[in-house]
Short mmCIF file of C-alpha atoms in Angstrom, two decimals:
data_model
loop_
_atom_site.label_atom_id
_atom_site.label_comp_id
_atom_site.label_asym_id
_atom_site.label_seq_id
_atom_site.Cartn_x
_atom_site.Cartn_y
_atom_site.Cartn_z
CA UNK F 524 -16.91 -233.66 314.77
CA UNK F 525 -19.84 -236.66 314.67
CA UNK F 526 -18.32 -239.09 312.86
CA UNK F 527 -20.54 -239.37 309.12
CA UNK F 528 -23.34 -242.03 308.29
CA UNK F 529 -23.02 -244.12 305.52
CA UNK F 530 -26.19 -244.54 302.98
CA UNK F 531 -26.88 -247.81 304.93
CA UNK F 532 -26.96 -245.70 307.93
CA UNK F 533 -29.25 -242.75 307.37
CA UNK F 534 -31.81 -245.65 305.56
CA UNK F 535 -32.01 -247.29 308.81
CA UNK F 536 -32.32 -244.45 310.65
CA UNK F 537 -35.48 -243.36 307.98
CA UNK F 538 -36.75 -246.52 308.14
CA UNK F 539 -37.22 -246.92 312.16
CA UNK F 540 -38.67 -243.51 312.61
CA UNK F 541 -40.71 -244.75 309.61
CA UNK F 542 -41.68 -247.45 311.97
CA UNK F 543 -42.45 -245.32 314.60
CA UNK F 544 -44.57 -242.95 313.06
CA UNK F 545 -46.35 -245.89 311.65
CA UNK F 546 -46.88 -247.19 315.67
CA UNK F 547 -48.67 -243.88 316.70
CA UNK F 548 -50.83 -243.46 313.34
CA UNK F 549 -52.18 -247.29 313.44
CA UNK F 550 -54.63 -246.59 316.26
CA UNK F 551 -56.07 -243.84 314.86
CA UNK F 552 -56.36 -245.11 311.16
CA UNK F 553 -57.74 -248.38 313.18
CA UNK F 554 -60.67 -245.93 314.88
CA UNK F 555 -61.41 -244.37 312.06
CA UNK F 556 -62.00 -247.75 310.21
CA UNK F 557 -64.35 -248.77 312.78
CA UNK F 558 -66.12 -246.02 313.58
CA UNK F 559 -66.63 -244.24 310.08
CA UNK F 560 -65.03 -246.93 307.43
CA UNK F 561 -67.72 -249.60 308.67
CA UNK F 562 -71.36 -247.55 309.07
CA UNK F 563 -70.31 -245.97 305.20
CA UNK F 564 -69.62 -249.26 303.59
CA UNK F 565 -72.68 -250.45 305.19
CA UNK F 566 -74.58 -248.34 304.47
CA UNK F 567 -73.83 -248.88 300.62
CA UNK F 568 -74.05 -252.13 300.94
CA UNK F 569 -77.80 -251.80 302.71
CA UNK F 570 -78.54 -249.41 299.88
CA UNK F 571 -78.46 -252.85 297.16
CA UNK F 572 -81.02 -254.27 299.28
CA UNK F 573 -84.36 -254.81 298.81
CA UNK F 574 -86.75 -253.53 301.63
CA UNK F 575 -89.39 -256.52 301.72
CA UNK F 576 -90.71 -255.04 304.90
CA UNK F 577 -92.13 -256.45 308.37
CA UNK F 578 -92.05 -260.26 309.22
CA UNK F 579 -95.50 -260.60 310.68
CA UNK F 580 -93.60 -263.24 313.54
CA UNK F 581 -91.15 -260.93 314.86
CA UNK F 582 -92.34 -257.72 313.86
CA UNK F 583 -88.42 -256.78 312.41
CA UNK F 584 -87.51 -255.67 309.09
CA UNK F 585 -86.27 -258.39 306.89
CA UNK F 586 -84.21 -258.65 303.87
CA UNK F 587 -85.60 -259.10 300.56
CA UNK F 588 -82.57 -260.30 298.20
CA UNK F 589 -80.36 -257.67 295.71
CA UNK F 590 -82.66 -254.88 294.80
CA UNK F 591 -79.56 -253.51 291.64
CA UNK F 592 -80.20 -249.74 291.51
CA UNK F 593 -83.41 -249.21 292.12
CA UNK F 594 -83.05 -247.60 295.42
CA UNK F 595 -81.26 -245.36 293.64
CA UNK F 596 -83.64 -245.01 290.43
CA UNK F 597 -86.35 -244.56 292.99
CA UNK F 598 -85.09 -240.92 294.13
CA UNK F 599 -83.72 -240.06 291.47
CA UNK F 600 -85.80 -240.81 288.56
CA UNK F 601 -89.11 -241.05 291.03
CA UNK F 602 -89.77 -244.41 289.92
CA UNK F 603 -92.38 -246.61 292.54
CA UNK F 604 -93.25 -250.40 292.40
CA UNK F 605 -96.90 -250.92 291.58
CA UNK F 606 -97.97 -254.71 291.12
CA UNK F 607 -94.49 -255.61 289.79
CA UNK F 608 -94.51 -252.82 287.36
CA UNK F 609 -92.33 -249.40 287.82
CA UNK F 610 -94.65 -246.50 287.68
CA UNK F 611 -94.42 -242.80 288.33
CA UNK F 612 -94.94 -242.30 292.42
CA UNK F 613 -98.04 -240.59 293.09
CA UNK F 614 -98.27 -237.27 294.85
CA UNK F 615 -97.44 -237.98 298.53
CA UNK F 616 -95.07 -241.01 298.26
CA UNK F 617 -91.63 -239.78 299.65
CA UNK F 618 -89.96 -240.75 296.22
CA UNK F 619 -92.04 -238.60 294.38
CA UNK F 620 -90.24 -235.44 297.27
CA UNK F 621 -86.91 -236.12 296.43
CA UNK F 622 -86.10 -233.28 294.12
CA UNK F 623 -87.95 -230.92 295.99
CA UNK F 624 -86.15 -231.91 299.26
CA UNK F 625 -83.09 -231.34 297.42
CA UNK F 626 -84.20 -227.59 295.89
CA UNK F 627 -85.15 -227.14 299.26
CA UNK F 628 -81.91 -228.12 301.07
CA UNK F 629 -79.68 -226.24 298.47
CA UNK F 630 -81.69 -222.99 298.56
CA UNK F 631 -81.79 -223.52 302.56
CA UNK F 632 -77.17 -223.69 301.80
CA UNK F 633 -76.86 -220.73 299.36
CA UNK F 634 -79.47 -218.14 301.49
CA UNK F 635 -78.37 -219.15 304.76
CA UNK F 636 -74.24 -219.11 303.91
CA UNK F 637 -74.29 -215.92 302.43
CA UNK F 638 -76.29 -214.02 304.86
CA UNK F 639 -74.20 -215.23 307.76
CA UNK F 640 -70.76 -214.68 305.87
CA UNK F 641 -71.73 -211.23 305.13
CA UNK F 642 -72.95 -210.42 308.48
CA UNK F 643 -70.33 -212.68 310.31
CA UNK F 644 -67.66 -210.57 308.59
CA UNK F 645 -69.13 -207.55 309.82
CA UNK F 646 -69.31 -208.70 313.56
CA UNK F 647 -66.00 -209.72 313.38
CA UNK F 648 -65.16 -206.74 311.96
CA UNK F 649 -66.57 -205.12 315.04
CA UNK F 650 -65.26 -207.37 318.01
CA UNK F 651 -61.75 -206.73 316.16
CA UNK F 652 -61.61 -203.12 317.45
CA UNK F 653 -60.86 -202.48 320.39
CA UNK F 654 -63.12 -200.61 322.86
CA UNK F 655 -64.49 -200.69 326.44
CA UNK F 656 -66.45 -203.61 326.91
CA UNK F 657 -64.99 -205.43 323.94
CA UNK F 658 -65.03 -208.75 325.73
CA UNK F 659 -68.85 -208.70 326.96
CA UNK F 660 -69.85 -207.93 323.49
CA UNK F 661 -67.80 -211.04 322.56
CA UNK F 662 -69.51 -212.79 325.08
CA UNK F 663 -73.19 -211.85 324.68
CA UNK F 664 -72.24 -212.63 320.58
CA UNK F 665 -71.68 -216.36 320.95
CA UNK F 666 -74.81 -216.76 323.80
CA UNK F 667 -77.07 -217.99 319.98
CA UNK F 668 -74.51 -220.58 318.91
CA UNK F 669 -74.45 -221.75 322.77
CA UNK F 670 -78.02 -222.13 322.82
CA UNK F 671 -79.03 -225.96 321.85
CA UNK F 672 -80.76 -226.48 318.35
CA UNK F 673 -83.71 -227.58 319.86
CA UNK F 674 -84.51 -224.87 322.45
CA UNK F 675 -83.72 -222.35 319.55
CA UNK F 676 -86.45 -223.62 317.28
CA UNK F 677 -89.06 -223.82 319.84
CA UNK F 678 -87.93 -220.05 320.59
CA UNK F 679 -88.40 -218.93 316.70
CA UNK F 680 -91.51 -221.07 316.51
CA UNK F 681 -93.05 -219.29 319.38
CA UNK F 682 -92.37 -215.95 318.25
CA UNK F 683 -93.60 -216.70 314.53
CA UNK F 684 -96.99 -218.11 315.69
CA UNK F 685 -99.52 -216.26 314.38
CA UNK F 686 -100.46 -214.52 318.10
CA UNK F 687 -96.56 -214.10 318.15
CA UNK F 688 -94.23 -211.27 317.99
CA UNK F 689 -93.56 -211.48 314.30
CA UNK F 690 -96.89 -210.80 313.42
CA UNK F 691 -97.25 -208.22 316.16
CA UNK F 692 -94.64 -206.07 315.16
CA UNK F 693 -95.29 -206.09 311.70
CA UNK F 694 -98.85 -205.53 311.84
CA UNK F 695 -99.72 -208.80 310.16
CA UNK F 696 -101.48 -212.22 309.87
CA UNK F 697 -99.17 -214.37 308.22
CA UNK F 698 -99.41 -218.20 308.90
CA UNK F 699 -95.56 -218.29 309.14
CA UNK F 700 -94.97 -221.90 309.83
CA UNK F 701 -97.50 -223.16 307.97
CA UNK F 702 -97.40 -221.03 304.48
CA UNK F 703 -94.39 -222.29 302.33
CA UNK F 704 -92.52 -219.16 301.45
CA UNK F 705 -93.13 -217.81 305.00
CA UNK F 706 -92.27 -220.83 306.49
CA UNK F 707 -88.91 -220.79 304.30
CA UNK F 708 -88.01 -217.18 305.54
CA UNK F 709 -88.65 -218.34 308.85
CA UNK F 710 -86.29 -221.21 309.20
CA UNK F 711 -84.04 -219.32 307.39
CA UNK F 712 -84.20 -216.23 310.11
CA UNK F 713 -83.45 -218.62 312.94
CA UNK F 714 -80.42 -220.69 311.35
CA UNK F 715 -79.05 -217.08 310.97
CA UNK F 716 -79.76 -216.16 313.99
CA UNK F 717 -78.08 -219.25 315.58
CA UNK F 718 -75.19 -219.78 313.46
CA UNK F 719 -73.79 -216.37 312.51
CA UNK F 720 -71.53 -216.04 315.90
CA UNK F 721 -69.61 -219.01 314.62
CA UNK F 722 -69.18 -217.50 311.89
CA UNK F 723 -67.76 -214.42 313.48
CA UNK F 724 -65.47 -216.21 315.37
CA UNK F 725 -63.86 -218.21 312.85
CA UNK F 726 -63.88 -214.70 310.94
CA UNK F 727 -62.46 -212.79 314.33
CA UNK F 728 -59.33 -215.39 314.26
CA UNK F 729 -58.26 -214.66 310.93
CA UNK F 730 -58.68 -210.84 311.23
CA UNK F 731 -56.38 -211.65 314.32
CA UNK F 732 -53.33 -213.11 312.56
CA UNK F 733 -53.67 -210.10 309.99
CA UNK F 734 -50.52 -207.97 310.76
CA UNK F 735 -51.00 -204.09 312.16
CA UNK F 736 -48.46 -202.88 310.44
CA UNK F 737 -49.60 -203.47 306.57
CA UNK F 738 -52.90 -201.40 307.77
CA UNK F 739 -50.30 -198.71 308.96
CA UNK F 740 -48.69 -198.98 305.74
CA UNK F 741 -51.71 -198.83 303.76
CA UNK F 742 -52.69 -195.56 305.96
CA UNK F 743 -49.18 -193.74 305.06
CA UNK F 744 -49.49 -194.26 301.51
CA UNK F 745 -53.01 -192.68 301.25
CA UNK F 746 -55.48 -196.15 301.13
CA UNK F 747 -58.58 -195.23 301.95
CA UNK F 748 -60.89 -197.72 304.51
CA UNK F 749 -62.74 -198.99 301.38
CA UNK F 750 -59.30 -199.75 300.01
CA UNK F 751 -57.54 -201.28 302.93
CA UNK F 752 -60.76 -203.73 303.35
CA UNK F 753 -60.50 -204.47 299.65
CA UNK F 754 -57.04 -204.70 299.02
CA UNK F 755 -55.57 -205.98 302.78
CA UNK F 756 -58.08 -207.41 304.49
CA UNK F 757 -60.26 -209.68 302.33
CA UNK F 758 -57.13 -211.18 300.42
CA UNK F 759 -55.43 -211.73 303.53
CA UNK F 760 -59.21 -213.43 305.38
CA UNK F 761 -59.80 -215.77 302.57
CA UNK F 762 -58.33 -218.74 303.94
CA UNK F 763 -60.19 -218.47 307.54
CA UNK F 764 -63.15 -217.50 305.20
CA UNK F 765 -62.85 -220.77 303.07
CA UNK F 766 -62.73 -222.78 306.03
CA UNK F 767 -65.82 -220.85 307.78
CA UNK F 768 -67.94 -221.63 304.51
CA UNK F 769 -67.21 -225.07 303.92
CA UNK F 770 -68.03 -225.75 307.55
CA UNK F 771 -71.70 -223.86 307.58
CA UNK F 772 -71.67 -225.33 303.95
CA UNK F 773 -71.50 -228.69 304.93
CA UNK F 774 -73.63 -228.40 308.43
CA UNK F 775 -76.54 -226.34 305.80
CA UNK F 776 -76.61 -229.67 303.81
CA UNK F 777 -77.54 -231.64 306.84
CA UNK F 778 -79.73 -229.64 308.10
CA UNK F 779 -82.63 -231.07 309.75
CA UNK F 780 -83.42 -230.55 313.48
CA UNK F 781 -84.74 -227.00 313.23
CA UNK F 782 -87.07 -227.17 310.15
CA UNK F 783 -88.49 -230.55 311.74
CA UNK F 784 -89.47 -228.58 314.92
CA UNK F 785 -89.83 -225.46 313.97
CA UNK F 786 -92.14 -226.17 311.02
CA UNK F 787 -93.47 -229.38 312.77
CA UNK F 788 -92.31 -231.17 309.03
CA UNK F 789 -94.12 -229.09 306.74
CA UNK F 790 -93.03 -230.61 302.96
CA UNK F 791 -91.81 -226.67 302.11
CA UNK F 792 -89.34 -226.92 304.62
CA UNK F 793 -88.31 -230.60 304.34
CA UNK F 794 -84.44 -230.67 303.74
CA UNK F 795 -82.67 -234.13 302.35
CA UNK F 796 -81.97 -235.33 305.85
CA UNK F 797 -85.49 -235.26 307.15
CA UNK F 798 -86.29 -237.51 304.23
CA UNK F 799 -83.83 -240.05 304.90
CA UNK F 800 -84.96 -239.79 308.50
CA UNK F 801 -88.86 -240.48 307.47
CA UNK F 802 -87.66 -243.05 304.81
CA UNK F 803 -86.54 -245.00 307.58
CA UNK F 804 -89.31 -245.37 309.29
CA UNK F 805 -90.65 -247.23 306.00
CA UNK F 806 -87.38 -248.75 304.58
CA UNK F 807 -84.08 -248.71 306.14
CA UNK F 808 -82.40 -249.94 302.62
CA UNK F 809 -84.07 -247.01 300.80
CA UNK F 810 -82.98 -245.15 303.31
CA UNK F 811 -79.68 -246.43 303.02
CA UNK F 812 -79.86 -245.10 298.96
CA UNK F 813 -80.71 -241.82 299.80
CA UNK F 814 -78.06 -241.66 302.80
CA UNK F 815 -75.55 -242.23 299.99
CA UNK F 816 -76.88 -240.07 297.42
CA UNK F 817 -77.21 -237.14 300.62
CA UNK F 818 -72.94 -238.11 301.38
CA UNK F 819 -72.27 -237.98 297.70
CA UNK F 820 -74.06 -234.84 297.26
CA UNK F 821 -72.03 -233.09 300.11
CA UNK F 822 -68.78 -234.42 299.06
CA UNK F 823 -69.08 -232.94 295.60
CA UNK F 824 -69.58 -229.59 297.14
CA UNK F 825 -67.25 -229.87 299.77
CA UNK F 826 -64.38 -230.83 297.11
CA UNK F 827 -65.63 -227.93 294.76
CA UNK F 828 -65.22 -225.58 297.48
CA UNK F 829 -61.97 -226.32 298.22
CA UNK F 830 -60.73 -226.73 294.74
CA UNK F 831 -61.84 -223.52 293.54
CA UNK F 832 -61.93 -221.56 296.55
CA UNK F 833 -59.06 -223.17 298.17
CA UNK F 834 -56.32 -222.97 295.20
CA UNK F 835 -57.65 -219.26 294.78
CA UNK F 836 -56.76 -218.59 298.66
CA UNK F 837 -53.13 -220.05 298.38
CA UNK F 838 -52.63 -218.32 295.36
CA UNK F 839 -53.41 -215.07 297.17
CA UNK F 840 -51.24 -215.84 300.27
CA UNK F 841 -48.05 -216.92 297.82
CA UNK F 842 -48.77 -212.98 296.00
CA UNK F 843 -48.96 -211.04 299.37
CA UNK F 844 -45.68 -212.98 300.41
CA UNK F 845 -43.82 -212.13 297.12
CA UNK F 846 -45.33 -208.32 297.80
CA UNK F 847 -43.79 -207.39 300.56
#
């Protein structure tokens, strides 16, 4: 038999493969630090800042002292300088965009999500079964999410011109990347477009981990399809479904390549980032305020998603478990 550790032992033993744990997870914690701790904290810190603009010598941004909040109060109250008084800002200042960026960026999330979790469900659905060909379909499915952001809104753009297919096909004249609803709809076709096949995959792996036999089971006691989607497979798919909608949640909330060149940065299709990206150009410490308010805004969302959808999806795992 081993011979038996004392107390004083075992702690030892806890303590240097404490140590060693510690030795492997320093780098990384170190990498992080650098490479996301620093940029975020200053970032806040920029945010404090006044922006006192261009030094005529150099032609740089300088630093104009502690601005308090009213980066912040700027977005989110609207609030402008005007000859040392706060005022309004007029039509056309960035600040007075904010909230509209933000309705625009959220309704750009919700449409965009649900369309491609719906219809990612159903390809995945699909490319689950198995069928001649099953692979090439899988395949020619992911070729959109290949393509690069870029190329894909020049493609869209091009087709919703108003010479374009679009407007061929349907037999109208519709300035679609001009018009603000159109223009909407049509930034909102190609993100779907794009970004559903990652959806499906994400989807297609957690159809793939669902066991055959509970479907057989289902089948021999009488379930119909409508049941055994219901009942087996959407319980059983919410966790790869939580973690396919906070993904696409979080990448719809920094969206900004595609409306910028699809819509050439028409204000109805504006999202938060292309703000911040435009502020800059004008302010880097207001830009700063709204990069934080953007990263606080995505946070909240993220942790709301996965502390109400994410207890509901262990909750569901734990019943199927005690179930069977």
């Amino acid at each position: 038999m081993p011979p038996k550790r004392g107390f004083g032992g075992t702690l030892a033993l806890q303590l240097r493969s404490s140590g060693k744990a510690w030795l492997f997870v320093t780098p990384v914690l170190i990498t992080l630090a650098v490479v996301v701790g620093y940029p975020v904290f200053r970032a806040v810190f920029m945010s404090f800042q006044k922006d006192a603009g261009l030094d005529p010598a150099t032609g740089m941004f300088v630093e104009g002292g502690s601005a308090g909040f009213s980066n912040y109060t700027h977005w989110l109250f609207q609030q402008c300088q005007a000859g040392g008084e706060t005022v309004s800002c007029p039509t056309g200042n960035l600040g007075s965009q904010f909230w509209l960026a933000i309705g625009v960026t959220l309704f750009f999330t919700v449409i965009t999500v649900t369309l491609e979790a719906t219809l990612g469900l159903g390809m995945a659905m699909v490319m689950g079964k198995t069928f001649r060909g099953r692979a090439l379909l899988r395949a020619a499915v992911l070729i959109p999410w290949a393509i690069p952001t870029a190329v894909t809104a020049r493609l869209w753009e091009f087709m919703f011109q108003y010479d374009g297919v679009v407007n061929r096909l349907l037999g109208t004249h519709i300035l679609w990347t001009s018009e603000a609803w159109p223009a909407r709809f049509a930034v909102i076709a190609a993100d779907v477009w794009k970004t559903t096949p990652f959806m499906a995959l994400l989807l297609l792996a957690g159809l793939q981990v669902i066991p055959a036999d509970v479907y057989e089971a289902a089948k021999v006691d009488g379930a119909s399809a409508w049941q055994r989607f219901t009942q087996i497979t959407l319980p059983l798919l919410k966790p790869a479904l939580l973690v396919a909608v906070l993904f696409r949640t979080m990448d719809g909330l920094r969206l900004y390549d595609l409306p910028a060149i699809m819509t050439l940065g028409n204000p109805a299709t504006r999202p938060i980032s292309a703000l911040v990206v435009e502020q800059v150009r004008q302010g880097p410490n207001s830009a700063a305020a709204l990069s934080t308010i953007t990263f606080l805004l995505i946070f909240a969302v993220a942790f709301l998603l996965v502390k109400v959808l994410g207890a509901n999806a262990v909750r569901t795992q734990e019943e199927q478990r005690e179930a069977h």
